[in-house]
Amino acid sequence: MNKLVRIDKILAQSGYGSRKDIKKMIKDGRISIKDQVISNLGHKIDIKDAAFLSIDGEPVKIYESLTFMLNKPAGYITALEDPNHLTISEFIPEKWRNKGLFPIGRLDKNTEGLLLLTNDGQLSHRVSSPKWQIKKTYWLIVQGKPFSEKDQKKFAKGFRTIDGSEFLPSELNIIDGFEAELTVYEGQYHQVKRMMKSTGREVKYLRRIQIANLTLDPNLELGEMRMLTKEEKSELYKLCKLSTNEFQ
Ligand code: URA
C-alpha cells in the first residue's frame, strides 16, 4: 500500500508556502483534488494522486524538494534580506521567489562560486554539519609565502591554532606556489581565511568550486543559478544519507 501524505506537507515542500499558509488555503476552500474541494486541514492523499491537486483551479507542480546551484559573484552577502548590503536574493528568478528557498551555509561577501539554495532544512543541515563529512572544495590565491609539503601534512592531520580554533583534517592540493585547492569537510565561519591566516598567509581570491558531488557548472555566469538535475540531486541526497523520495 502507498503511504498517505498530508496535503499541507506536499504543497509546502513543493514551494507553495508554509504549512500554515497551505492550511489557510484549505480553510478558504482554494485547494481541490480531482475537482473535489478539500475542507479537512489534515487531509491525506496517496502521493501518486498529488498530480491531481490544484490551487484556485490551477494544477500544481509537485517537487519533493527544491535545490539550486548559484554562481555567486563577489560584492553580495549570503542572506535573503539586509538593509545595508546587496544580497544573493536578487539572483533568484521571479518564478522561484517566495518558495521558501534559503542558502546552504555561507560564502563571504568577497567570495565567489558555488552556493546551494534549497527549501529542505534537513539537506541544509547535513551539507553543513561536519558529522556528515560532505566535502567543500575552494580554489584560492594567497599572499605571504608559497605553499609547501609541510602545509599539506599539517592540513592533512588537522590542527589547533594558538587562539584555540580547531580545524579537522583537510586536503591541500598545491597548484603553483601561491595557488591551491583546499578541500574541507566542515563549514566554520571564515574557515579558509582563518586556516590561511594561521599559517601566515592572506587570502587574495577565493572561489568555491565543489560541494559533495556538485562542481560549479562552467555554463553558469556569475549571478546565474539553475536547478540541480535529477541525477545530481539524487547523488547529493545519497551522499547526505537522505532519501529524495521524502513523501514516501
Ligand atoms: N572560508 C572563508 O574564509 N570564506 C568563505 O567565503 C568560505 C570559506
PDB file of C-alpha atoms and ligand atoms in Angstrom:
ATOM      1  CA  MET A   1       0.000   0.000   0.000  1.00  0.00           C
ATOM      2  CA  ASN A   2       1.247   3.502  -0.772  1.00  0.00           C
ATOM      3  CA  LYS A   3       1.806   5.784   2.134  1.00  0.00           C
ATOM      4  CA  LEU A   4      -0.691   8.585   2.609  1.00  0.00           C
ATOM      5  CA  VAL A   5       0.769  12.071   2.992  1.00  0.00           C
ATOM      6  CA  ARG A   6      -0.793  15.258   4.284  1.00  0.00           C
ATOM      7  CA  ILE A   7      -1.635  17.836   1.659  1.00  0.00           C
ATOM      8  CA  ASP A   8      -0.104  20.718   3.615  1.00  0.00           C
ATOM      9  CA  LYS A   9       3.188  18.794   3.689  1.00  0.00           C
ATOM     10  CA  ILE A  10       3.153  18.053  -0.039  1.00  0.00           C
ATOM     11  CA  LEU A  11       2.331  21.599  -1.066  1.00  0.00           C
ATOM     12  CA  ALA A  12       4.682  23.270   1.410  1.00  0.00           C
ATOM     13  CA  GLN A  13       7.547  21.086   0.244  1.00  0.00           C
ATOM     14  CA  SER A  14       6.706  21.928  -3.359  1.00  0.00           C
ATOM     15  CA  GLY A  15       7.149  25.620  -2.645  1.00  0.00           C
ATOM     16  CA  TYR A  16       3.531  26.822  -2.356  1.00  0.00           C
ATOM     17  CA  GLY A  17       4.025  28.448   1.055  1.00  0.00           C
ATOM     18  CA  SER A  18       4.475  27.346   4.646  1.00  0.00           C
ATOM     19  CA  ARG A  19       2.307  24.602   6.106  1.00  0.00           C
ATOM     20  CA  LYS A  20       0.402  27.357   7.883  1.00  0.00           C
ATOM     21  CA  ASP A  21      -0.174  29.121   4.541  1.00  0.00           C
ATOM     22  CA  ILE A  22      -1.474  25.906   2.991  1.00  0.00           C
ATOM     23  CA  LYS A  23      -3.850  25.279   5.898  1.00  0.00           C
ATOM     24  CA  LYS A  24      -5.211  28.770   5.398  1.00  0.00           C
ATOM     25  CA  MET A  25      -5.739  27.982   1.697  1.00  0.00           C
ATOM     26  CA  ILE A  26      -7.606  24.811   2.693  1.00  0.00           C
ATOM     27  CA  LYS A  27      -9.789  26.821   5.097  1.00  0.00           C
ATOM     28  CA  ASP A  28     -10.506  29.275   2.279  1.00  0.00           C
ATOM     29  CA  GLY A  29     -11.584  26.401   0.028  1.00  0.00           C
ATOM     30  CA  ARG A  30      -8.866  27.087  -2.536  1.00  0.00           C
ATOM     31  CA  ILE A  31      -7.422  23.578  -2.765  1.00  0.00           C
ATOM     32  CA  SER A  32      -9.029  20.731  -4.710  1.00  0.00           C
ATOM     33  CA  ILE A  33      -8.187  17.241  -5.762  1.00  0.00           C
ATOM     34  CA  LYS A  34      -9.853  15.819  -8.859  1.00  0.00           C
ATOM     35  CA  ASP A  35     -12.248  18.801  -8.684  1.00  0.00           C
ATOM     36  CA  GLN A  36     -13.299  17.984  -5.105  1.00  0.00           C
ATOM     37  CA  VAL A  37     -12.667  20.905  -2.750  1.00  0.00           C
ATOM     38  CA  ILE A  38     -10.711  19.828   0.324  1.00  0.00           C
ATOM     39  CA  SER A  39     -12.004  21.015   3.675  1.00  0.00           C
ATOM     40  CA  ASN A  40     -10.165  18.851   6.203  1.00  0.00           C
ATOM     41  CA  LEU A  41      -6.933  20.550   7.342  1.00  0.00           C
ATOM     42  CA  GLY A  42      -5.247  17.204   7.968  1.00  0.00           C
ATOM     43  CA  HIS A  43      -6.390  15.640   4.668  1.00  0.00           C
ATOM     44  CA  LYS A  44      -4.035  12.918   3.432  1.00  0.00           C
ATOM     45  CA  ILE A  45      -3.729  11.602  -0.095  1.00  0.00           C
ATOM     46  CA  ASP A  46      -1.842   8.859  -1.864  1.00  0.00           C
ATOM     47  CA  ILE A  47       1.294  10.627  -3.137  1.00  0.00           C
ATOM     48  CA  LYS A  48       0.571   9.213  -6.604  1.00  0.00           C
ATOM     49  CA  ASP A  49      -2.532  11.416  -6.699  1.00  0.00           C
ATOM     50  CA  ALA A  50      -0.565  14.609  -5.969  1.00  0.00           C
ATOM     51  CA  ALA A  51      -0.590  15.402  -9.689  1.00  0.00           C
ATOM     52  CA  PHE A  52      -4.381  15.922  -9.398  1.00  0.00           C
ATOM     53  CA  LEU A  53      -4.086  18.686  -6.817  1.00  0.00           C
ATOM     54  CA  SER A  54      -4.953  22.227  -7.783  1.00  0.00           C
ATOM     55  CA  ILE A  55      -4.912  25.650  -6.142  1.00  0.00           C
ATOM     56  CA  ASP A  56      -7.601  28.090  -7.318  1.00  0.00           C
ATOM     57  CA  GLY A  57      -8.298  25.653 -10.142  1.00  0.00           C
ATOM     58  CA  GLU A  58      -4.683  25.769 -11.380  1.00  0.00           C
ATOM     59  CA  PRO A  59      -2.812  22.451 -11.406  1.00  0.00           C
ATOM     60  CA  VAL A  60       0.200  22.418  -9.105  1.00  0.00           C
ATOM     61  CA  LYS A  61       3.707  21.198  -9.872  1.00  0.00           C
ATOM     62  CA  ILE A  62       4.951  18.861  -7.188  1.00  0.00           C
ATOM     63  CA  TYR A  63       8.602  18.912  -6.173  1.00  0.00           C
ATOM     64  CA  GLU A  64       9.835  16.732  -3.368  1.00  0.00           C
ATOM     65  CA  SER A  65      12.282  19.484  -2.555  1.00  0.00           C
ATOM     66  CA  LEU A  66      13.881  22.324  -4.472  1.00  0.00           C
ATOM     67  CA  THR A  67      17.650  22.648  -4.775  1.00  0.00           C
ATOM     68  CA  PHE A  68      19.601  25.030  -6.996  1.00  0.00           C
ATOM     69  CA  MET A  69      23.224  25.938  -7.599  1.00  0.00           C
ATOM     70  CA  LEU A  70      24.178  29.602  -7.871  1.00  0.00           C
ATOM     71  CA  ASN A  71      27.449  31.043  -9.152  1.00  0.00           C
ATOM     72  CA  LYS A  72      27.774  33.770  -6.525  1.00  0.00           C
ATOM     73  CA  PRO A  73      29.623  36.926  -7.527  1.00  0.00           C
ATOM     74  CA  ALA A  74      31.722  38.974  -5.088  1.00  0.00           C
ATOM     75  CA  GLY A  75      30.014  42.003  -3.548  1.00  0.00           C
ATOM     76  CA  TYR A  76      26.858  40.209  -2.331  1.00  0.00           C
ATOM     77  CA  ILE A  77      26.230  38.821   1.117  1.00  0.00           C
ATOM     78  CA  THR A  78      24.787  35.345   1.638  1.00  0.00           C
ATOM     79  CA  ALA A  79      21.459  36.446   3.060  1.00  0.00           C
ATOM     80  CA  LEU A  80      17.997  36.907   1.635  1.00  0.00           C
ATOM     81  CA  GLU A  81      17.435  40.356   3.137  1.00  0.00           C
ATOM     82  CA  ASP A  82      19.712  43.016   4.507  1.00  0.00           C
ATOM     83  CA  PRO A  83      19.116  46.737   4.950  1.00  0.00           C
ATOM     84  CA  ASN A  84      22.725  47.701   4.190  1.00  0.00           C
ATOM     85  CA  HIS A  85      24.127  45.240   1.662  1.00  0.00           C
ATOM     86  CA  LEU A  86      23.334  43.689  -1.682  1.00  0.00           C
ATOM     87  CA  THR A  87      22.132  40.122  -1.135  1.00  0.00           C
ATOM     88  CA  ILE A  88      22.056  36.943  -3.197  1.00  0.00           C
ATOM     89  CA  SER A  89      18.249  37.103  -3.307  1.00  0.00           C
ATOM     90  CA  GLU A  90      18.450  39.274  -6.385  1.00  0.00           C
ATOM     91  CA  PHE A  91      19.763  36.294  -8.356  1.00  0.00           C
ATOM     92  CA  ILE A  92      16.657  34.206  -7.589  1.00  0.00           C
ATOM     93  CA  PRO A  93      14.427  34.360 -10.674  1.00  0.00           C
ATOM     94  CA  GLU A  94      10.892  35.635 -10.082  1.00  0.00           C
ATOM     95  CA  LYS A  95       9.446  32.145 -10.573  1.00  0.00           C
ATOM     96  CA  TRP A  96      11.399  30.782  -7.615  1.00  0.00           C
ATOM     97  CA  ARG A  97      10.832  33.662  -5.216  1.00  0.00           C
ATOM     98  CA  ASN A  98       8.597  33.011  -2.191  1.00  0.00           C
ATOM     99  CA  LYS A  99       9.175  29.258  -2.496  1.00  0.00           C
ATOM    100  CA  GLY A 100      10.987  29.021   0.802  1.00  0.00           C
ATOM    101  CA  LEU A 101      14.475  28.854  -0.737  1.00  0.00           C
ATOM    102  CA  PHE A 102      17.412  29.709   1.502  1.00  0.00           C
ATOM    103  CA  PRO A 103      21.177  29.363   1.095  1.00  0.00           C
ATOM    104  CA  ILE A 104      23.027  26.326   2.442  1.00  0.00           C
ATOM    105  CA  GLY A 105      25.867  27.674   4.549  1.00  0.00           C
ATOM    106  CA  ARG A 106      27.519  30.952   3.730  1.00  0.00           C
ATOM    107  CA  LEU A 107      30.103  32.443   1.419  1.00  0.00           C
ATOM    108  CA  ASP A 108      31.751  35.705   2.487  1.00  0.00           C
ATOM    109  CA  LYS A 109      30.861  38.900   0.666  1.00  0.00           C
ATOM    110  CA  ASN A 110      34.048  38.818  -1.385  1.00  0.00           C
ATOM    111  CA  THR A 111      33.974  35.055  -2.073  1.00  0.00           C
ATOM    112  CA  GLU A 112      32.721  33.789  -5.424  1.00  0.00           C
ATOM    113  CA  GLY A 113      31.419  30.492  -6.660  1.00  0.00           C
ATOM    114  CA  LEU A 114      29.189  27.589  -5.797  1.00  0.00           C
ATOM    115  CA  LEU A 115      26.361  28.309  -3.387  1.00  0.00           C
ATOM    116  CA  LEU A 116      23.444  25.919  -2.976  1.00  0.00           C
ATOM    117  CA  LEU A 117      19.915  27.107  -2.308  1.00  0.00           C
ATOM    118  CA  THR A 118      17.215  24.777  -1.065  1.00  0.00           C
ATOM    119  CA  ASN A 119      13.903  24.622   0.747  1.00  0.00           C
ATOM    120  CA  ASP A 120      14.958  21.433   2.538  1.00  0.00           C
ATOM    121  CA  GLY A 121      16.163  22.110   6.083  1.00  0.00           C
ATOM    122  CA  GLN A 122      17.439  18.589   6.606  1.00  0.00           C
ATOM    123  CA  LEU A 123      19.565  18.722   3.464  1.00  0.00           C
ATOM    124  CA  SER A 124      20.989  22.082   4.518  1.00  0.00           C
ATOM    125  CA  HIS A 125      21.902  20.741   7.928  1.00  0.00           C
ATOM    126  CA  ARG A 126      23.614  17.647   6.550  1.00  0.00           C
ATOM    127  CA  VAL A 127      25.632  19.507   3.916  1.00  0.00           C
ATOM    128  CA  SER A 128      26.907  21.918   6.568  1.00  0.00           C
ATOM    129  CA  SER A 129      27.481  19.701   9.599  1.00  0.00           C
ATOM    130  CA  PRO A 130      30.919  18.008   9.943  1.00  0.00           C
ATOM    131  CA  LYS A 131      29.067  14.900  11.124  1.00  0.00           C
ATOM    132  CA  TRP A 132      28.106  14.032   7.544  1.00  0.00           C
ATOM    133  CA  GLN A 133      31.584  14.662   6.075  1.00  0.00           C
ATOM    134  CA  ILE A 134      30.370  16.492   2.991  1.00  0.00           C
ATOM    135  CA  LYS A 135      33.317  17.922   1.134  1.00  0.00           C
ATOM    136  CA  LYS A 136      33.628  21.531   0.024  1.00  0.00           C
ATOM    137  CA  THR A 137      36.468  22.486  -2.286  1.00  0.00           C
ATOM    138  CA  TYR A 138      37.831  26.012  -2.718  1.00  0.00           C
ATOM    139  CA  TRP A 139      40.240  27.453  -5.244  1.00  0.00           C
ATOM    140  CA  LEU A 140      42.376  30.107  -3.653  1.00  0.00           C
ATOM    141  CA  ILE A 141      45.208  32.508  -4.269  1.00  0.00           C
ATOM    142  CA  VAL A 142      47.171  33.705  -1.265  1.00  0.00           C
ATOM    143  CA  GLN A 143      49.942  36.103  -0.461  1.00  0.00           C
ATOM    144  CA  GLY A 144      52.567  35.766   2.248  1.00  0.00           C
ATOM    145  CA  LYS A 145      54.636  32.695   1.490  1.00  0.00           C
ATOM    146  CA  PRO A 146      54.359  29.868  -1.032  1.00  0.00           C
ATOM    147  CA  PHE A 147      52.639  26.606  -0.058  1.00  0.00           C
ATOM    148  CA  SER A 148      54.839  23.649   0.817  1.00  0.00           C
ATOM    149  CA  GLU A 149      54.607  19.957   1.556  1.00  0.00           C
ATOM    150  CA  LYS A 150      54.804  20.868   5.251  1.00  0.00           C
ATOM    151  CA  ASP A 151      51.471  22.735   4.924  1.00  0.00           C
ATOM    152  CA  GLN A 152      49.923  19.747   3.181  1.00  0.00           C
ATOM    153  CA  LYS A 153      50.938  17.482   6.065  1.00  0.00           C
ATOM    154  CA  LYS A 154      49.701  19.911   8.689  1.00  0.00           C
ATOM    155  CA  PHE A 155      46.336  20.310   6.948  1.00  0.00           C
ATOM    156  CA  ALA A 156      46.005  16.556   6.389  1.00  0.00           C
ATOM    157  CA  LYS A 157      46.347  15.901  10.130  1.00  0.00           C
ATOM    158  CA  GLY A 158      44.081  18.724  11.230  1.00  0.00           C
ATOM    159  CA  PHE A 159      45.363  21.335  13.651  1.00  0.00           C
ATOM    160  CA  ARG A 160      44.619  23.694  16.502  1.00  0.00           C
ATOM    161  CA  THR A 161      45.679  27.346  16.458  1.00  0.00           C
ATOM    162  CA  ILE A 162      47.093  29.371  19.374  1.00  0.00           C
ATOM    163  CA  ASP A 163      43.784  31.162  19.743  1.00  0.00           C
ATOM    164  CA  GLY A 164      42.089  27.787  20.284  1.00  0.00           C
ATOM    165  CA  SER A 165      40.457  27.257  16.855  1.00  0.00           C
ATOM    166  CA  GLU A 166      40.418  23.650  15.736  1.00  0.00           C
ATOM    167  CA  PHE A 167      40.348  22.519  12.124  1.00  0.00           C
ATOM    168  CA  LEU A 168      39.551  18.967  11.087  1.00  0.00           C
ATOM    169  CA  PRO A 169      41.766  17.180   8.540  1.00  0.00           C
ATOM    170  CA  SER A 170      41.609  18.775   5.089  1.00  0.00           C
ATOM    171  CA  GLU A 171      43.330  18.278   1.732  1.00  0.00           C
ATOM    172  CA  LEU A 172      45.595  20.911   0.268  1.00  0.00           C
ATOM    173  CA  ASN A 173      46.367  20.452  -3.404  1.00  0.00           C
ATOM    174  CA  ILE A 174      49.121  22.890  -4.391  1.00  0.00           C
ATOM    175  CA  ILE A 175      48.709  24.185  -7.915  1.00  0.00           C
ATOM    176  CA  ASP A 176      51.513  26.699  -8.090  1.00  0.00           C
ATOM    177  CA  GLY A 177      53.249  28.321  -5.103  1.00  0.00           C
ATOM    178  CA  PHE A 178      50.573  30.777  -4.056  1.00  0.00           C
ATOM    179  CA  GLU A 179      47.654  28.985  -5.710  1.00  0.00           C
ATOM    180  CA  ALA A 180      45.935  25.879  -4.338  1.00  0.00           C
ATOM    181  CA  GLU A 181      42.718  23.911  -3.968  1.00  0.00           C
ATOM    182  CA  LEU A 182      41.617  23.206  -0.434  1.00  0.00           C
ATOM    183  CA  THR A 183      39.018  20.587   0.450  1.00  0.00           C
ATOM    184  CA  VAL A 184      37.392  20.791   3.862  1.00  0.00           C
ATOM    185  CA  TYR A 185      34.701  18.660   5.480  1.00  0.00           C
ATOM    186  CA  GLU A 186      33.159  21.243   7.768  1.00  0.00           C
ATOM    187  CA  GLY A 187      31.886  24.782   7.381  1.00  0.00           C
ATOM    188  CA  GLN A 188      33.282  27.074  10.053  1.00  0.00           C
ATOM    189  CA  TYR A 189      32.913  30.834   9.864  1.00  0.00           C
ATOM    190  CA  HIS A 190      35.642  32.350   7.581  1.00  0.00           C
ATOM    191  CA  GLN A 191      37.189  28.902   7.632  1.00  0.00           C
ATOM    192  CA  VAL A 192      39.577  29.113   4.695  1.00  0.00           C
ATOM    193  CA  LYS A 193      40.733  32.628   5.554  1.00  0.00           C
ATOM    194  CA  ARG A 194      41.355  31.632   9.175  1.00  0.00           C
ATOM    195  CA  MET A 195      43.224  28.474   8.156  1.00  0.00           C
ATOM    196  CA  MET A 196      45.431  30.540   5.869  1.00  0.00           C
ATOM    197  CA  LYS A 197      45.980  33.257   8.449  1.00  0.00           C
ATOM    198  CA  SER A 198      47.131  30.715  10.996  1.00  0.00           C
ATOM    199  CA  THR A 199      49.837  29.608   8.555  1.00  0.00           C
ATOM    200  CA  GLY A 200      50.990  33.159   7.855  1.00  0.00           C
ATOM    201  CA  ARG A 201      49.050  33.816   4.635  1.00  0.00           C
ATOM    202  CA  GLU A 202      46.340  36.134   3.477  1.00  0.00           C
ATOM    203  CA  VAL A 203      43.674  35.025   1.013  1.00  0.00           C
ATOM    204  CA  LYS A 204      43.629  37.292  -2.040  1.00  0.00           C
ATOM    205  CA  TYR A 205      40.997  35.403  -4.014  1.00  0.00           C
ATOM    206  CA  LEU A 206      38.550  32.678  -3.005  1.00  0.00           C
ATOM    207  CA  ARG A 207      36.084  30.703  -5.070  1.00  0.00           C
ATOM    208  CA  ARG A 208      34.145  27.592  -4.035  1.00  0.00           C
ATOM    209  CA  ILE A 209      34.272  25.106  -6.878  1.00  0.00           C
ATOM    210  CA  GLN A 210      32.712  21.954  -5.429  1.00  0.00           C
ATOM    211  CA  ILE A 211      30.267  20.699  -2.795  1.00  0.00           C
ATOM    212  CA  ALA A 212      29.847  16.932  -2.446  1.00  0.00           C
ATOM    213  CA  ASN A 213      29.266  15.557  -5.989  1.00  0.00           C
ATOM    214  CA  LEU A 214      28.465  19.008  -7.405  1.00  0.00           C
ATOM    215  CA  THR A 215      31.022  21.009  -9.350  1.00  0.00           C
ATOM    216  CA  LEU A 216      30.265  24.595 -10.251  1.00  0.00           C
ATOM    217  CA  ASP A 217      28.657  24.481 -13.704  1.00  0.00           C
ATOM    218  CA  PRO A 218      31.027  26.273 -16.142  1.00  0.00           C
ATOM    219  CA  ASN A 219      27.985  27.411 -18.144  1.00  0.00           C
ATOM    220  CA  LEU A 220      26.711  29.482 -15.223  1.00  0.00           C
ATOM    221  CA  GLU A 221      27.788  33.110 -15.492  1.00  0.00           C
ATOM    222  CA  LEU A 222      28.384  34.947 -12.212  1.00  0.00           C
ATOM    223  CA  GLY A 223      24.949  35.669 -10.743  1.00  0.00           C
ATOM    224  CA  GLU A 224      23.189  32.831 -12.605  1.00  0.00           C
ATOM    225  CA  MET A 225      21.531  29.857 -10.985  1.00  0.00           C
ATOM    226  CA  ARG A 226      19.994  26.614 -12.162  1.00  0.00           C
ATOM    227  CA  MET A 227      18.063  23.742 -10.632  1.00  0.00           C
ATOM    228  CA  LEU A 228      20.064  20.592  -9.924  1.00  0.00           C
ATOM    229  CA  THR A 229      19.453  17.798 -12.398  1.00  0.00           C
ATOM    230  CA  LYS A 230      17.661  14.710 -11.154  1.00  0.00           C
ATOM    231  CA  GLU A 231      20.925  12.773 -11.166  1.00  0.00           C
ATOM    232  CA  GLU A 232      22.874  15.486  -9.319  1.00  0.00           C
ATOM    233  CA  LYS A 233      20.156  15.762  -6.711  1.00  0.00           C
ATOM    234  CA  SER A 234      19.788  12.069  -6.156  1.00  0.00           C
ATOM    235  CA  GLU A 235      23.574  11.641  -5.715  1.00  0.00           C
ATOM    236  CA  LEU A 236      23.688  14.606  -3.307  1.00  0.00           C
ATOM    237  CA  TYR A 237      20.899  13.135  -1.191  1.00  0.00           C
ATOM    238  CA  LYS A 238      22.615   9.769  -1.268  1.00  0.00           C
ATOM    239  CA  LEU A 239      25.875  11.291  -0.001  1.00  0.00           C
ATOM    240  CA  CYS A 240      23.894  13.036   2.750  1.00  0.00           C
ATOM    241  CA  LYS A 241      22.241   9.692   3.588  1.00  0.00           C
ATOM    242  CA  LEU A 242      18.818  11.126   2.894  1.00  0.00           C
ATOM    243  CA  SER A 243      16.056   9.805   0.731  1.00  0.00           C
ATOM    244  CA  THR A 244      14.912  12.081  -2.119  1.00  0.00           C
ATOM    245  CA  ASN A 245      11.592  10.362  -2.044  1.00  0.00           C
ATOM    246  CA  GLU A 246      10.609  12.213   1.097  1.00  0.00           C
ATOM    247  CA  PHE A 247       6.883  11.794   0.606  1.00  0.00           C
ATOM    248  CA  GLN A 248       7.045   8.012   0.848  1.00  0.00           C
TER     249      GLN A 248
HETATM  250  N1  URA B   1      36.010  30.184   4.008  1.00  0.00           N
HETATM  251  C1  URA B   1      36.159  31.536   4.051  1.00  0.00           C
HETATM  252  O1  URA B   1      37.058  32.030   4.691  1.00  0.00           O
HETATM  253  N2  URA B   1      35.290  32.277   3.373  1.00  0.00           N
HETATM  254  C2  URA B   1      34.296  31.774   2.613  1.00  0.00           C
HETATM  255  O2  URA B   1      33.551  32.524   1.999  1.00  0.00           O
HETATM  256  C3  URA B   1      34.154  30.377   2.576  1.00  0.00           C
HETATM  257  C4  URA B   1      35.010  29.603   3.290  1.00  0.00           C
END
